[in-house]
PDB file of C-alpha atoms in Angstrom:
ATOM      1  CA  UNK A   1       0.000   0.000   0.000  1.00 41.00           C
ATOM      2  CA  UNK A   2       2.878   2.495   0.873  1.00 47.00           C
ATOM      3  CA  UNK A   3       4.276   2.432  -3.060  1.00 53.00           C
ATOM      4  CA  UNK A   4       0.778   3.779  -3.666  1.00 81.00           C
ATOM      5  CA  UNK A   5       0.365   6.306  -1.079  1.00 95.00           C
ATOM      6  CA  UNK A   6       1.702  10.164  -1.813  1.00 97.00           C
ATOM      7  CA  UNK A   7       4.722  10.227   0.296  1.00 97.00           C
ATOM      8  CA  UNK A   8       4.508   7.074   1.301  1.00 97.00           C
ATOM      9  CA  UNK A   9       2.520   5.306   4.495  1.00 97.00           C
ATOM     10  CA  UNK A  10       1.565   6.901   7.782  1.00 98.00           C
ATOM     11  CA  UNK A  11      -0.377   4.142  10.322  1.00 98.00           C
ATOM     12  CA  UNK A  12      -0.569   5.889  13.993  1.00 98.00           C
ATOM     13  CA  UNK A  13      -3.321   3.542  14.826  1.00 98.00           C
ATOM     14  CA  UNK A  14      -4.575   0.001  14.126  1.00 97.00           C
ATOM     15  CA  UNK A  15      -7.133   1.056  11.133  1.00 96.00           C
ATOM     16  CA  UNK A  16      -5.667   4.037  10.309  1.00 98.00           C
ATOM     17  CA  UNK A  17      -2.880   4.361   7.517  1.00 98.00           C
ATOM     18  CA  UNK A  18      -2.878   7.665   5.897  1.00 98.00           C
ATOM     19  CA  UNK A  19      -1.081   9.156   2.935  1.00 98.00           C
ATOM     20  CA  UNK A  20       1.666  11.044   4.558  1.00 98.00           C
ATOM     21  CA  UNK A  21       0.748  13.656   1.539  1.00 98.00           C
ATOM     22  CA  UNK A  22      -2.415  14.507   2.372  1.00 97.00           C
ATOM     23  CA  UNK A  23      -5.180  16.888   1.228  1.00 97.00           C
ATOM     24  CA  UNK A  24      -6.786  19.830   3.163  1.00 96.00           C
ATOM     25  CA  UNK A  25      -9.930  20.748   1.899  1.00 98.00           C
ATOM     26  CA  UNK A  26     -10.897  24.043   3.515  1.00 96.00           C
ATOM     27  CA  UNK A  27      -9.672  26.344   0.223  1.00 95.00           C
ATOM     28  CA  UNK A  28     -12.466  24.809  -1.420  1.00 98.00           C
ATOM     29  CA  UNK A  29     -15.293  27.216   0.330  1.00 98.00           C
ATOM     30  CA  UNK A  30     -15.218  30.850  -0.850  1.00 97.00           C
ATOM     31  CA  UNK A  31     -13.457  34.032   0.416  1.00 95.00           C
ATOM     32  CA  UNK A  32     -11.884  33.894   3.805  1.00 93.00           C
ATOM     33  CA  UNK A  33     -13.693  29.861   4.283  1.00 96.00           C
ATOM     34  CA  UNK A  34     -17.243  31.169   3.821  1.00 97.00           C
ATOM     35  CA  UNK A  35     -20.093  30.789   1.736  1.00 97.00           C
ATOM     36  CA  UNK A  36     -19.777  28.436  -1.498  1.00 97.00           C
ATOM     37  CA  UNK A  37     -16.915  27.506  -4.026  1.00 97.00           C
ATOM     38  CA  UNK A  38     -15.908  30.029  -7.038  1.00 94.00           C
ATOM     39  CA  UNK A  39     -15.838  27.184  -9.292  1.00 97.00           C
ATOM     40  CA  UNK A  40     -18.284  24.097  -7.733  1.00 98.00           C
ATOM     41  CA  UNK A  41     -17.497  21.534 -10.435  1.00 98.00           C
ATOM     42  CA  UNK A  42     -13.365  22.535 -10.003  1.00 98.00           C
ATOM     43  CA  UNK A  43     -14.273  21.424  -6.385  1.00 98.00           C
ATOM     44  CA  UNK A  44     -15.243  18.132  -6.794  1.00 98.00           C
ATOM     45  CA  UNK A  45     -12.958  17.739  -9.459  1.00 98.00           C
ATOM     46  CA  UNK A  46      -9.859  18.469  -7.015  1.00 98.00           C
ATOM     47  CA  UNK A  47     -11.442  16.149  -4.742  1.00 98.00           C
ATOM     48  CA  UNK A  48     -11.861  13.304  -6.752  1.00 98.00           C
ATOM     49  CA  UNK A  49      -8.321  13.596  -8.528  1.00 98.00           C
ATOM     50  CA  UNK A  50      -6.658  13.599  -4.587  1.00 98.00           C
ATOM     51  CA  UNK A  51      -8.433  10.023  -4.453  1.00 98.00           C
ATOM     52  CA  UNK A  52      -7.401   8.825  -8.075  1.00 97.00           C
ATOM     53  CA  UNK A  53      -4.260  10.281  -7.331  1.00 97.00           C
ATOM     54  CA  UNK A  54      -3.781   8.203  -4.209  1.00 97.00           C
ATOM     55  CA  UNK A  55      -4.596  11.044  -1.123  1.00 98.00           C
ATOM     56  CA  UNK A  56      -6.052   9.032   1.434  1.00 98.00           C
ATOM     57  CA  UNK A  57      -6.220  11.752   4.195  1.00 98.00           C
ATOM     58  CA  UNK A  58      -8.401  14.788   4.064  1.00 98.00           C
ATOM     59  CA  UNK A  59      -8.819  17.422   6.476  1.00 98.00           C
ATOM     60  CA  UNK A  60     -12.051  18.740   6.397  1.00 98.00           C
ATOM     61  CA  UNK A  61     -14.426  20.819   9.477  1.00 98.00           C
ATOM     62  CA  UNK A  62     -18.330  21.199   9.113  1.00 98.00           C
ATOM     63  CA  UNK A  63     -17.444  24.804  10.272  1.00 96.00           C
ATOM     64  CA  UNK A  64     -15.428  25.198   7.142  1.00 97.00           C
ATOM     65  CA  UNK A  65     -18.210  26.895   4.690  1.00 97.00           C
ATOM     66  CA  UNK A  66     -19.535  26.768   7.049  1.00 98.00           C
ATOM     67  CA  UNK A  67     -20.998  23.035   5.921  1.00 98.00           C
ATOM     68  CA  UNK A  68     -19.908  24.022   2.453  1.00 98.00           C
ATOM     69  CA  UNK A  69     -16.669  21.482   2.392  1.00 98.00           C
ATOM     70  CA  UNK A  70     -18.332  18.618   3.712  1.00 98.00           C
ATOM     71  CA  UNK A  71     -20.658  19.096   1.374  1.00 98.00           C
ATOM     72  CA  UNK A  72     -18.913  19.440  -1.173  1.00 98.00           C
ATOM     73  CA  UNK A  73     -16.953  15.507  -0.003  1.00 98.00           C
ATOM     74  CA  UNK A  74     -19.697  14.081   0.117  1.00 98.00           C
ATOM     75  CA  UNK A  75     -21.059  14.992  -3.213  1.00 98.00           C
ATOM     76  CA  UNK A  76     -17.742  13.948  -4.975  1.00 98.00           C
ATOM     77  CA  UNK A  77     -16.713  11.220  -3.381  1.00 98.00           C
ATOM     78  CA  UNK A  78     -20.044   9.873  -1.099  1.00 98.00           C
ATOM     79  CA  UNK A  79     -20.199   6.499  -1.313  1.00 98.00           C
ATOM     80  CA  UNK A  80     -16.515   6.676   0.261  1.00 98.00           C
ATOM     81  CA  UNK A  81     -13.338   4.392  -0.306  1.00 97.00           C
ATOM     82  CA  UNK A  82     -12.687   2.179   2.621  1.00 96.00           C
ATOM     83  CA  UNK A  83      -9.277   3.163   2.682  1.00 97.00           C
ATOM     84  CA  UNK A  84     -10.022   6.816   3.096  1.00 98.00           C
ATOM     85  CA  UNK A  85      -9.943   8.884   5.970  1.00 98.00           C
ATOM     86  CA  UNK A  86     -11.820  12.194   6.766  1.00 98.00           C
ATOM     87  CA  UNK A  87     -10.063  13.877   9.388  1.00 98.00           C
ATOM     88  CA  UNK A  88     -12.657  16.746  10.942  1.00 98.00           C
ATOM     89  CA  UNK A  89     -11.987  18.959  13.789  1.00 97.00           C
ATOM     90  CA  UNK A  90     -14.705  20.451  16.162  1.00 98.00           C
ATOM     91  CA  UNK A  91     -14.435  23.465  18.502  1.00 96.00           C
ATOM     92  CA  UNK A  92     -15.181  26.402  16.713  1.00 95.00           C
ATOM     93  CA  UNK A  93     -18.089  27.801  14.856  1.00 95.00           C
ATOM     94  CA  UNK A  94     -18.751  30.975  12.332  1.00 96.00           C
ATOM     95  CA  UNK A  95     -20.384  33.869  13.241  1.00 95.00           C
ATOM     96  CA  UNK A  96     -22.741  35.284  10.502  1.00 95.00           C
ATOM     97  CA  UNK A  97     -19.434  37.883   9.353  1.00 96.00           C
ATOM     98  CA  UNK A  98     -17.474  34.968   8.663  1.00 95.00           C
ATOM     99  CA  UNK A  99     -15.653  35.799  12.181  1.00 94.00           C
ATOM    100  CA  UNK A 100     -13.955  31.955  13.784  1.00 93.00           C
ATOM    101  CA  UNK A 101     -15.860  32.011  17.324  1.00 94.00           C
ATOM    102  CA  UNK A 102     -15.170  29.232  20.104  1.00 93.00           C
ATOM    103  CA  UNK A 103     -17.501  26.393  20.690  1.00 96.00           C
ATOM    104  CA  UNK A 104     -15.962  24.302  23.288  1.00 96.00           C
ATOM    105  CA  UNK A 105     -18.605  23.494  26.000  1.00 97.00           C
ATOM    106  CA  UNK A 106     -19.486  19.581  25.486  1.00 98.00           C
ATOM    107  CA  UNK A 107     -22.682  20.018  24.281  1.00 98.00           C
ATOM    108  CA  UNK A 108     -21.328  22.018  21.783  1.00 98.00           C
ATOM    109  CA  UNK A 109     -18.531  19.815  20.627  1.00 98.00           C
ATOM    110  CA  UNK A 110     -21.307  16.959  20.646  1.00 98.00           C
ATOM    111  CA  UNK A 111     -23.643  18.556  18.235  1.00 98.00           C
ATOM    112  CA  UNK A 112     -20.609  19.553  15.632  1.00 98.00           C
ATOM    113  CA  UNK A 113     -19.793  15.933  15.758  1.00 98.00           C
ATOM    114  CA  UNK A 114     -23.372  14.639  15.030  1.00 98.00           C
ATOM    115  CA  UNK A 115     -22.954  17.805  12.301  1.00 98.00           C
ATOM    116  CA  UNK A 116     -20.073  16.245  10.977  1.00 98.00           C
ATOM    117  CA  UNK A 117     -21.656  12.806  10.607  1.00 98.00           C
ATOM    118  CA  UNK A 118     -24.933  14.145   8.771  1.00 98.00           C
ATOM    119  CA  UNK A 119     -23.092  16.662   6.002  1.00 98.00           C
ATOM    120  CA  UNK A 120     -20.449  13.687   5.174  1.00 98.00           C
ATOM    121  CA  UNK A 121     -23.309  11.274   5.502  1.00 98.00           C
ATOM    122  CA  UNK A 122     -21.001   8.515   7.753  1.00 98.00           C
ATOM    123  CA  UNK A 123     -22.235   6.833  10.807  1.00 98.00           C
ATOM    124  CA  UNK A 124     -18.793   6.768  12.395  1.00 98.00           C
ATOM    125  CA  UNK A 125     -15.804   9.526  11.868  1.00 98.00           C
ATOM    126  CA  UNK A 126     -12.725   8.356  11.295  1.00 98.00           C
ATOM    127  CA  UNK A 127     -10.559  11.040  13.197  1.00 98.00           C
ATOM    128  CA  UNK A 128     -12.015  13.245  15.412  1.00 98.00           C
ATOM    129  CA  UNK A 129      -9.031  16.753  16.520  1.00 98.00           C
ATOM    130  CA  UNK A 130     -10.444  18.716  18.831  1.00 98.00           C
ATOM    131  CA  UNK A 131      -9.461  22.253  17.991  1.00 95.00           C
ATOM    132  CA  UNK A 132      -8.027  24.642  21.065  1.00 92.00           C
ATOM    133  CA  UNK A 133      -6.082  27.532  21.128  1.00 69.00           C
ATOM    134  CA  UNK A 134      -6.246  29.964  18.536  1.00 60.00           C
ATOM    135  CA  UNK A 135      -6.181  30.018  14.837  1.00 56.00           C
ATOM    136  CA  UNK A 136      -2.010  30.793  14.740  1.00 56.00           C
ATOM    137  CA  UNK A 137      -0.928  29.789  18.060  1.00 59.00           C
ATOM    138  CA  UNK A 138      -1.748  27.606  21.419  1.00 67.00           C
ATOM    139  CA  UNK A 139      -2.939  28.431  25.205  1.00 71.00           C
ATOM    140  CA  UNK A 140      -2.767  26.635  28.229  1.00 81.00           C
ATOM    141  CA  UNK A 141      -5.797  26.202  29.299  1.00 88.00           C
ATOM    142  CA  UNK A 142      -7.034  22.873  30.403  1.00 93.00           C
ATOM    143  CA  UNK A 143      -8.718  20.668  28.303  1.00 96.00           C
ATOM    144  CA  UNK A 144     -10.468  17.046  29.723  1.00 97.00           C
ATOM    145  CA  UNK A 145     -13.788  18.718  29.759  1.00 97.00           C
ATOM    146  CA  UNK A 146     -13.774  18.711  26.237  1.00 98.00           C
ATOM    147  CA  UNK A 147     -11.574  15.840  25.366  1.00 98.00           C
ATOM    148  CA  UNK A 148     -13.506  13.767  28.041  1.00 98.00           C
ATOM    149  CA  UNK A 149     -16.821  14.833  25.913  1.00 98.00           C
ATOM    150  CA  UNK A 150     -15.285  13.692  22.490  1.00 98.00           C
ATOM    151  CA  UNK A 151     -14.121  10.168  24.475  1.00 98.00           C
ATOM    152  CA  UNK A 152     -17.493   9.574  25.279  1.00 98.00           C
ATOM    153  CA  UNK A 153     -18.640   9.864  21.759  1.00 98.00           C
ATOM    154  CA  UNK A 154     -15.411   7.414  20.988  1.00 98.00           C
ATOM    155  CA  UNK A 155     -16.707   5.029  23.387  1.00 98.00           C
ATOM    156  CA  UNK A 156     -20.456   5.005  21.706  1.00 98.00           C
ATOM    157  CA  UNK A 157     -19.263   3.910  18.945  1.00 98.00           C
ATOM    158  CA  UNK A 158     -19.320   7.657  16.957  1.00 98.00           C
ATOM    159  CA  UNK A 159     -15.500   8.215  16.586  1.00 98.00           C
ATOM    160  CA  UNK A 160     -12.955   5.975  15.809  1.00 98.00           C
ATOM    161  CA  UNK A 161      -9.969   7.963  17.137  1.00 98.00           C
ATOM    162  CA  UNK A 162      -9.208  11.060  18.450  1.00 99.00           C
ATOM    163  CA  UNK A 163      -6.639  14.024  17.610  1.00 98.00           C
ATOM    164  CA  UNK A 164      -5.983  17.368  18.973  1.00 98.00           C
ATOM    165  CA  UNK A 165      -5.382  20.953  17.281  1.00 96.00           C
ATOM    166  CA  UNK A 166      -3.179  24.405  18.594  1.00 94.00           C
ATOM    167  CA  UNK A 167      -1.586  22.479  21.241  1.00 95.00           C
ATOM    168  CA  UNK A 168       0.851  22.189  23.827  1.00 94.00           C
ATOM    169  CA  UNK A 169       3.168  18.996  25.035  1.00 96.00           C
ATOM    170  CA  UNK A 170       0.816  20.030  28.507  1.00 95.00           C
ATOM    171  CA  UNK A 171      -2.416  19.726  26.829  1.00 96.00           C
ATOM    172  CA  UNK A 172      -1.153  16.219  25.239  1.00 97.00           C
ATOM    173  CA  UNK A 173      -0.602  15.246  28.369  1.00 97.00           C
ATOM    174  CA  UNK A 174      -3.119  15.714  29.339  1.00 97.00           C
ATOM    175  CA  UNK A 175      -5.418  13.943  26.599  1.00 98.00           C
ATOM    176  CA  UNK A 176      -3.621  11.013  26.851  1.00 98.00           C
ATOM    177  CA  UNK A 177      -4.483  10.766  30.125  1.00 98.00           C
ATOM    178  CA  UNK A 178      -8.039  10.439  28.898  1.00 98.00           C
ATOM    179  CA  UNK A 179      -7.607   8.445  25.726  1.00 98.00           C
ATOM    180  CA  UNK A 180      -4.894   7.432  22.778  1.00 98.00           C
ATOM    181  CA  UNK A 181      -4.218  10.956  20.821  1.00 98.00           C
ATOM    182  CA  UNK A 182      -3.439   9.377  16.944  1.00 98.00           C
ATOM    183  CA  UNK A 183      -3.173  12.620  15.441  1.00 98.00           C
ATOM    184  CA  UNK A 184      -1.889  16.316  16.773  1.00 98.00           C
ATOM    185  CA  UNK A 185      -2.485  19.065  14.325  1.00 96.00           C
ATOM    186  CA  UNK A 186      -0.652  22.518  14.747  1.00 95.00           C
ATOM    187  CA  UNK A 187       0.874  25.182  12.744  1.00 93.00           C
ATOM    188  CA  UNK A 188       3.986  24.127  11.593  1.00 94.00           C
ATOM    189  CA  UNK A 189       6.250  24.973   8.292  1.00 93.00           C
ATOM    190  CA  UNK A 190       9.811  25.990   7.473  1.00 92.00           C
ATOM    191  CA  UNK A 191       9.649  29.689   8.868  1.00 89.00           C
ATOM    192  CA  UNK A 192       7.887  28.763  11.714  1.00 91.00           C
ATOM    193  CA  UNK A 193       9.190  25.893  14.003  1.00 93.00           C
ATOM    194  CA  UNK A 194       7.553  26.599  17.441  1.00 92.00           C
ATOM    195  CA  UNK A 195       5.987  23.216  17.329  1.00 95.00           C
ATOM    196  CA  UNK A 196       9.637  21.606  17.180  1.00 96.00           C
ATOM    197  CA  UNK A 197       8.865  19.948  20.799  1.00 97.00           C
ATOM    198  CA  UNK A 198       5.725  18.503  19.522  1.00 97.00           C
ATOM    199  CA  UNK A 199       7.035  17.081  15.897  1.00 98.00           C
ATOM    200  CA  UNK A 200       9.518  15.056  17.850  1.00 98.00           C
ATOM    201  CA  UNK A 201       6.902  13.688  20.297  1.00 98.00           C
ATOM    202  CA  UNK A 202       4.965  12.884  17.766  1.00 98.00           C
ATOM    203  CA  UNK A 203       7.840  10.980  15.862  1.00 98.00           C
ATOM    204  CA  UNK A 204       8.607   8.929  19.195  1.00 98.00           C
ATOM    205  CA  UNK A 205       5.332   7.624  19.855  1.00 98.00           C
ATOM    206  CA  UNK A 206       3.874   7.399  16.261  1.00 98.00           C
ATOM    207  CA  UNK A 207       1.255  10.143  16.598  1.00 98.00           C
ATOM    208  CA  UNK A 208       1.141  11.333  13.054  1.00 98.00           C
ATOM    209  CA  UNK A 209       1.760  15.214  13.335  1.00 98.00           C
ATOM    210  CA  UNK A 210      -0.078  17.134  10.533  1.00 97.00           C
ATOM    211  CA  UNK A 211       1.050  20.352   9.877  1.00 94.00           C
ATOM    212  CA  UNK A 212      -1.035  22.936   8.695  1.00 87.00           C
ATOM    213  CA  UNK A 213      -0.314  26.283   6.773  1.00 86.00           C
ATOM    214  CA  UNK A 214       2.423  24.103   5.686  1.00 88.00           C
ATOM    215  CA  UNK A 215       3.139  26.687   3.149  1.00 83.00           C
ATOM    216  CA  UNK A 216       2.761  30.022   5.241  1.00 81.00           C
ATOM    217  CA  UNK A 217      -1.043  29.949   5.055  1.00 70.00           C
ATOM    218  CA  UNK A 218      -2.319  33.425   4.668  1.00 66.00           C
ATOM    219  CA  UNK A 219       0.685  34.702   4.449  1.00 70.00           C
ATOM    220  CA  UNK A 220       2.831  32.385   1.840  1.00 73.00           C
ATOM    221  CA  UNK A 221       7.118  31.751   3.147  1.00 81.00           C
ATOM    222  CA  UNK A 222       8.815  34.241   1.532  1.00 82.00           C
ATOM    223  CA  UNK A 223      12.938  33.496   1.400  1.00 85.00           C
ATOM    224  CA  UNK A 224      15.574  34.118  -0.990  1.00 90.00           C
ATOM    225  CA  UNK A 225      17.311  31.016   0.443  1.00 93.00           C
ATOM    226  CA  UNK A 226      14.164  29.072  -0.023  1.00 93.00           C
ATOM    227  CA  UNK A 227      13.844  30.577  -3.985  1.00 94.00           C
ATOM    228  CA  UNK A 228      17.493  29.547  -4.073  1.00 95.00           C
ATOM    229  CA  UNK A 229      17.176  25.634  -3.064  1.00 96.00           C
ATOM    230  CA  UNK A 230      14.397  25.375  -5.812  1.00 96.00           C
ATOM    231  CA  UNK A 231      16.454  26.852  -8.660  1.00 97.00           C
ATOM    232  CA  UNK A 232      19.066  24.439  -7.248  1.00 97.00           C
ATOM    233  CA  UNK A 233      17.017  21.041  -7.085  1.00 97.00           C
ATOM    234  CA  UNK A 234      14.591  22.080 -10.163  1.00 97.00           C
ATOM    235  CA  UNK A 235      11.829  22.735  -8.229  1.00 97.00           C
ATOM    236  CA  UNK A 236       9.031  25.206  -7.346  1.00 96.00           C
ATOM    237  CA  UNK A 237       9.866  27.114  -3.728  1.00 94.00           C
ATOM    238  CA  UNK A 238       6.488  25.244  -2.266  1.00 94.00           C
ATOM    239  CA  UNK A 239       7.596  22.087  -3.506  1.00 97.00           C
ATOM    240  CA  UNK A 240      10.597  22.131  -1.738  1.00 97.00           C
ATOM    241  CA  UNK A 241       8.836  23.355   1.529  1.00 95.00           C
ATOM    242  CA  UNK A 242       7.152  20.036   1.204  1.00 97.00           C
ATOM    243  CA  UNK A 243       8.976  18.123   0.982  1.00 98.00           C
ATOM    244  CA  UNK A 244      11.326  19.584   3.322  1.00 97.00           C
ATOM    245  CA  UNK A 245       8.619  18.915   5.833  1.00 97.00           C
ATOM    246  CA  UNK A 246       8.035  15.265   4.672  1.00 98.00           C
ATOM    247  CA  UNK A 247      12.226  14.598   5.094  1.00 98.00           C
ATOM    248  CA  UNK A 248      11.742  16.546   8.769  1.00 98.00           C
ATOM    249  CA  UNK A 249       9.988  13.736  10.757  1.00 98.00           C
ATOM    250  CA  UNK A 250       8.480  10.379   9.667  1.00 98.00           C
ATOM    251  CA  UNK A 251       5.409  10.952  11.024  1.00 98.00           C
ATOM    252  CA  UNK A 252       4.729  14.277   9.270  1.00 98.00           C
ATOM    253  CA  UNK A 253       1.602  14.068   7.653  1.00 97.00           C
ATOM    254  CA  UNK A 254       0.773  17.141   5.588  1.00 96.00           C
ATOM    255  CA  UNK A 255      -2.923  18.428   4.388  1.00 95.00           C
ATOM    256  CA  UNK A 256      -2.185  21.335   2.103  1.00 94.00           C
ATOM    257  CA  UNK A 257      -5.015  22.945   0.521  1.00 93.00           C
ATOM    258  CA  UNK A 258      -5.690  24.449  -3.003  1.00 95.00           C
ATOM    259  CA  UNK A 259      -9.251  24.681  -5.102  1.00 96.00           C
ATOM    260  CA  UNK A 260      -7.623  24.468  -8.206  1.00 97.00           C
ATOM    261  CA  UNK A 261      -6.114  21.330 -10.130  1.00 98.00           C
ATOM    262  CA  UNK A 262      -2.959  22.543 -11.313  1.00 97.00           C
ATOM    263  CA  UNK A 263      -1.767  23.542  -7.419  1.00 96.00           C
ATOM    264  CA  UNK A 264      -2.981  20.004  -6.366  1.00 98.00           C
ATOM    265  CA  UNK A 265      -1.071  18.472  -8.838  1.00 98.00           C
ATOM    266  CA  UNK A 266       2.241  20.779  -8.152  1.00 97.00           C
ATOM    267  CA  UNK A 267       1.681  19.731  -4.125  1.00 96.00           C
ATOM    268  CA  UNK A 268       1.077  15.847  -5.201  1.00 98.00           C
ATOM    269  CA  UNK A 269       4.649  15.983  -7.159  1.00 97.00           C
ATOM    270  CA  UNK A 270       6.288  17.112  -3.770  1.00 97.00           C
ATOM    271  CA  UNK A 271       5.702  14.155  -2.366  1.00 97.00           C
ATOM    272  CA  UNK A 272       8.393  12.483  -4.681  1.00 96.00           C
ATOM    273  CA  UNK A 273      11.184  15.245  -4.681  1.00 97.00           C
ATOM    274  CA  UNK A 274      14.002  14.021  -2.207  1.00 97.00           C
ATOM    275  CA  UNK A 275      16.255  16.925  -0.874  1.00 98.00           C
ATOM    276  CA  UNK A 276      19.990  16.252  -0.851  1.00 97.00           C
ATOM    277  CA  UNK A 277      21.748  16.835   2.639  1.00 97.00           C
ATOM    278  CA  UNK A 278      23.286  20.070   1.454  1.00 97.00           C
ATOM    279  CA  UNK A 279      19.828  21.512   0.767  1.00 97.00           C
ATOM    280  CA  UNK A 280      18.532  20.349   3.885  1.00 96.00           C
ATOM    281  CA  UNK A 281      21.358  22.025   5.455  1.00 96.00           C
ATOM    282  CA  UNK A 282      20.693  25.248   3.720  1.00 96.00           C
ATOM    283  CA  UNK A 283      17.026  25.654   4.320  1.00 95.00           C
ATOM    284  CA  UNK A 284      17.546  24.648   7.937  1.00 93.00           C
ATOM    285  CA  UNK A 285      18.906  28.180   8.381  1.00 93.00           C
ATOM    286  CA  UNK A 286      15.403  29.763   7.818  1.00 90.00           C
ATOM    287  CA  UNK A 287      13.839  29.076  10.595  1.00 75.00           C
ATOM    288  CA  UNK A 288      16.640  29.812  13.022  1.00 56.00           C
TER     289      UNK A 288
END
């Protein structure tokens, strides 16, 4: 299965092997994640050539849209492969301005699961992160009210497994506590390394660490030393910030997101570039 997978194969749970090149769907709503696609039928066509193409890991969120993503899954790829994996997150919701607003009392995390389940039309999520902190960064504030809620959904039979999102080593501890953690998902990429700690947790106990904004997010790496490895290796400047990432941990699992074809095919083709040591060396520097 690995030969098959982009980037190879990612299994941080019985049940659970994921591409390690993933797909994140939430470009596919419209301006700033809200309201519907500029191009529907380019959405489900992205979406159905990351499955042809051998993605079997998408992020998703019902409050991406918000409901527009899911929606859109589910009408491309509904009835699912059994060897994909929607990974949704719950904590948050969208205020009628598009604004990202917290939702993290358990009733509230209950009902965006049961959300989840109806717009992707599934009976059981695969991957449940809860999402805490903010949308660039993490807190400290406690979290087994909330994780304890999700593990009660795990243990009815709703969830499979259960992940966490803007998080601390802390706030890992203290999931585990409560039950297995198989994916952690924080902001992570070449120019930005806080999460360092966490990626090398996540290597020594298999937790597959999924980096979003792997390419700078809303505001895309800039670097002349980047630009400078890619005219080196023949590359594009993201590609090589992929794969970077890929060669920085096994367990790096990355979801980037586009709505178009052409950028899903340039992220796909990351997946095979290998960087030689002196490149790795040289791109190293950016983040110091």
């Amino acid at each position: 299965m690995s030969d098959n997978l982009p980037g190879g194969a990612l299994t941080p749970a019985d049940g659970l092997t994921l591409s390690r090149m993933g797909y994140g769907a939430m470009q596919l709503a419209g301006p700033h994640v809200f309201g519907p696609p500029r191009d529907h039928a380019q959405a489900l066509a992205v979406l159905r050539e990351a499955v042809d193409r051998g993605v079997r890991h998408i992020d998703t969120s019902d409050f991406y849209g918000p409901v527009v993503v899911n929606e859109l899954i589910r009408e491309a790829l509904h009835p699912y492969p059994d060897d994909l994996h929607l990974v949704t997150k719950v904590g948050a919701r969208r205020g009628d301005d598009a604004s990202w607003l917290p939702a993290l009392r358990p009733d509230e995390l209950k009902a965006q699961v049961h959300d989840n389940l109806r717009h992707l039309d599934l009976d059981v999520l695969d991957v449940v992160n809860l999402r805490v902190g903010v949308a660039e960064g993490t807190g400290d504030d406690p979290l087994s009210e909330q994780f304890g809620a999700l593990a009660e959904l795990r243990q009815e039979g709703l969830i499979r497994h259960l992940g966490l999102s803007n998080v601390t080593l802390a706030q890992l501890d203290e999931a585990q506590a409560i039950a297995p953690v198989v994916t952690v998902q924080n902001l992570y990429n070449l120019a930005n390394r806080q999460a360092d700690p966490l990626v090398d947790r996540c290597a020594a106990e298999n937790i597959a660490f999924a980096a979003f904004f792997p390419l700078g997010g809303f505001t895309p790496l800039q670097s002349d030393t980047l630009n400078a490895v890619a005219d080196r290796v023949g590359a594009s400047a993201q590609q090589v910030a992929l794969a970077w990432l890929l060669q920085r941990s096994p367990t790096m699992a990355l979801i980037p997101g586009t709505s178009t074809l052409a950028h899903l095919r340039e992220n796909l083709a990351a997946a095979d570039l290998t960087l030689p040591a002196d490149a790795i060396e040289d791109l190293d520097t950016i983040g110091d």
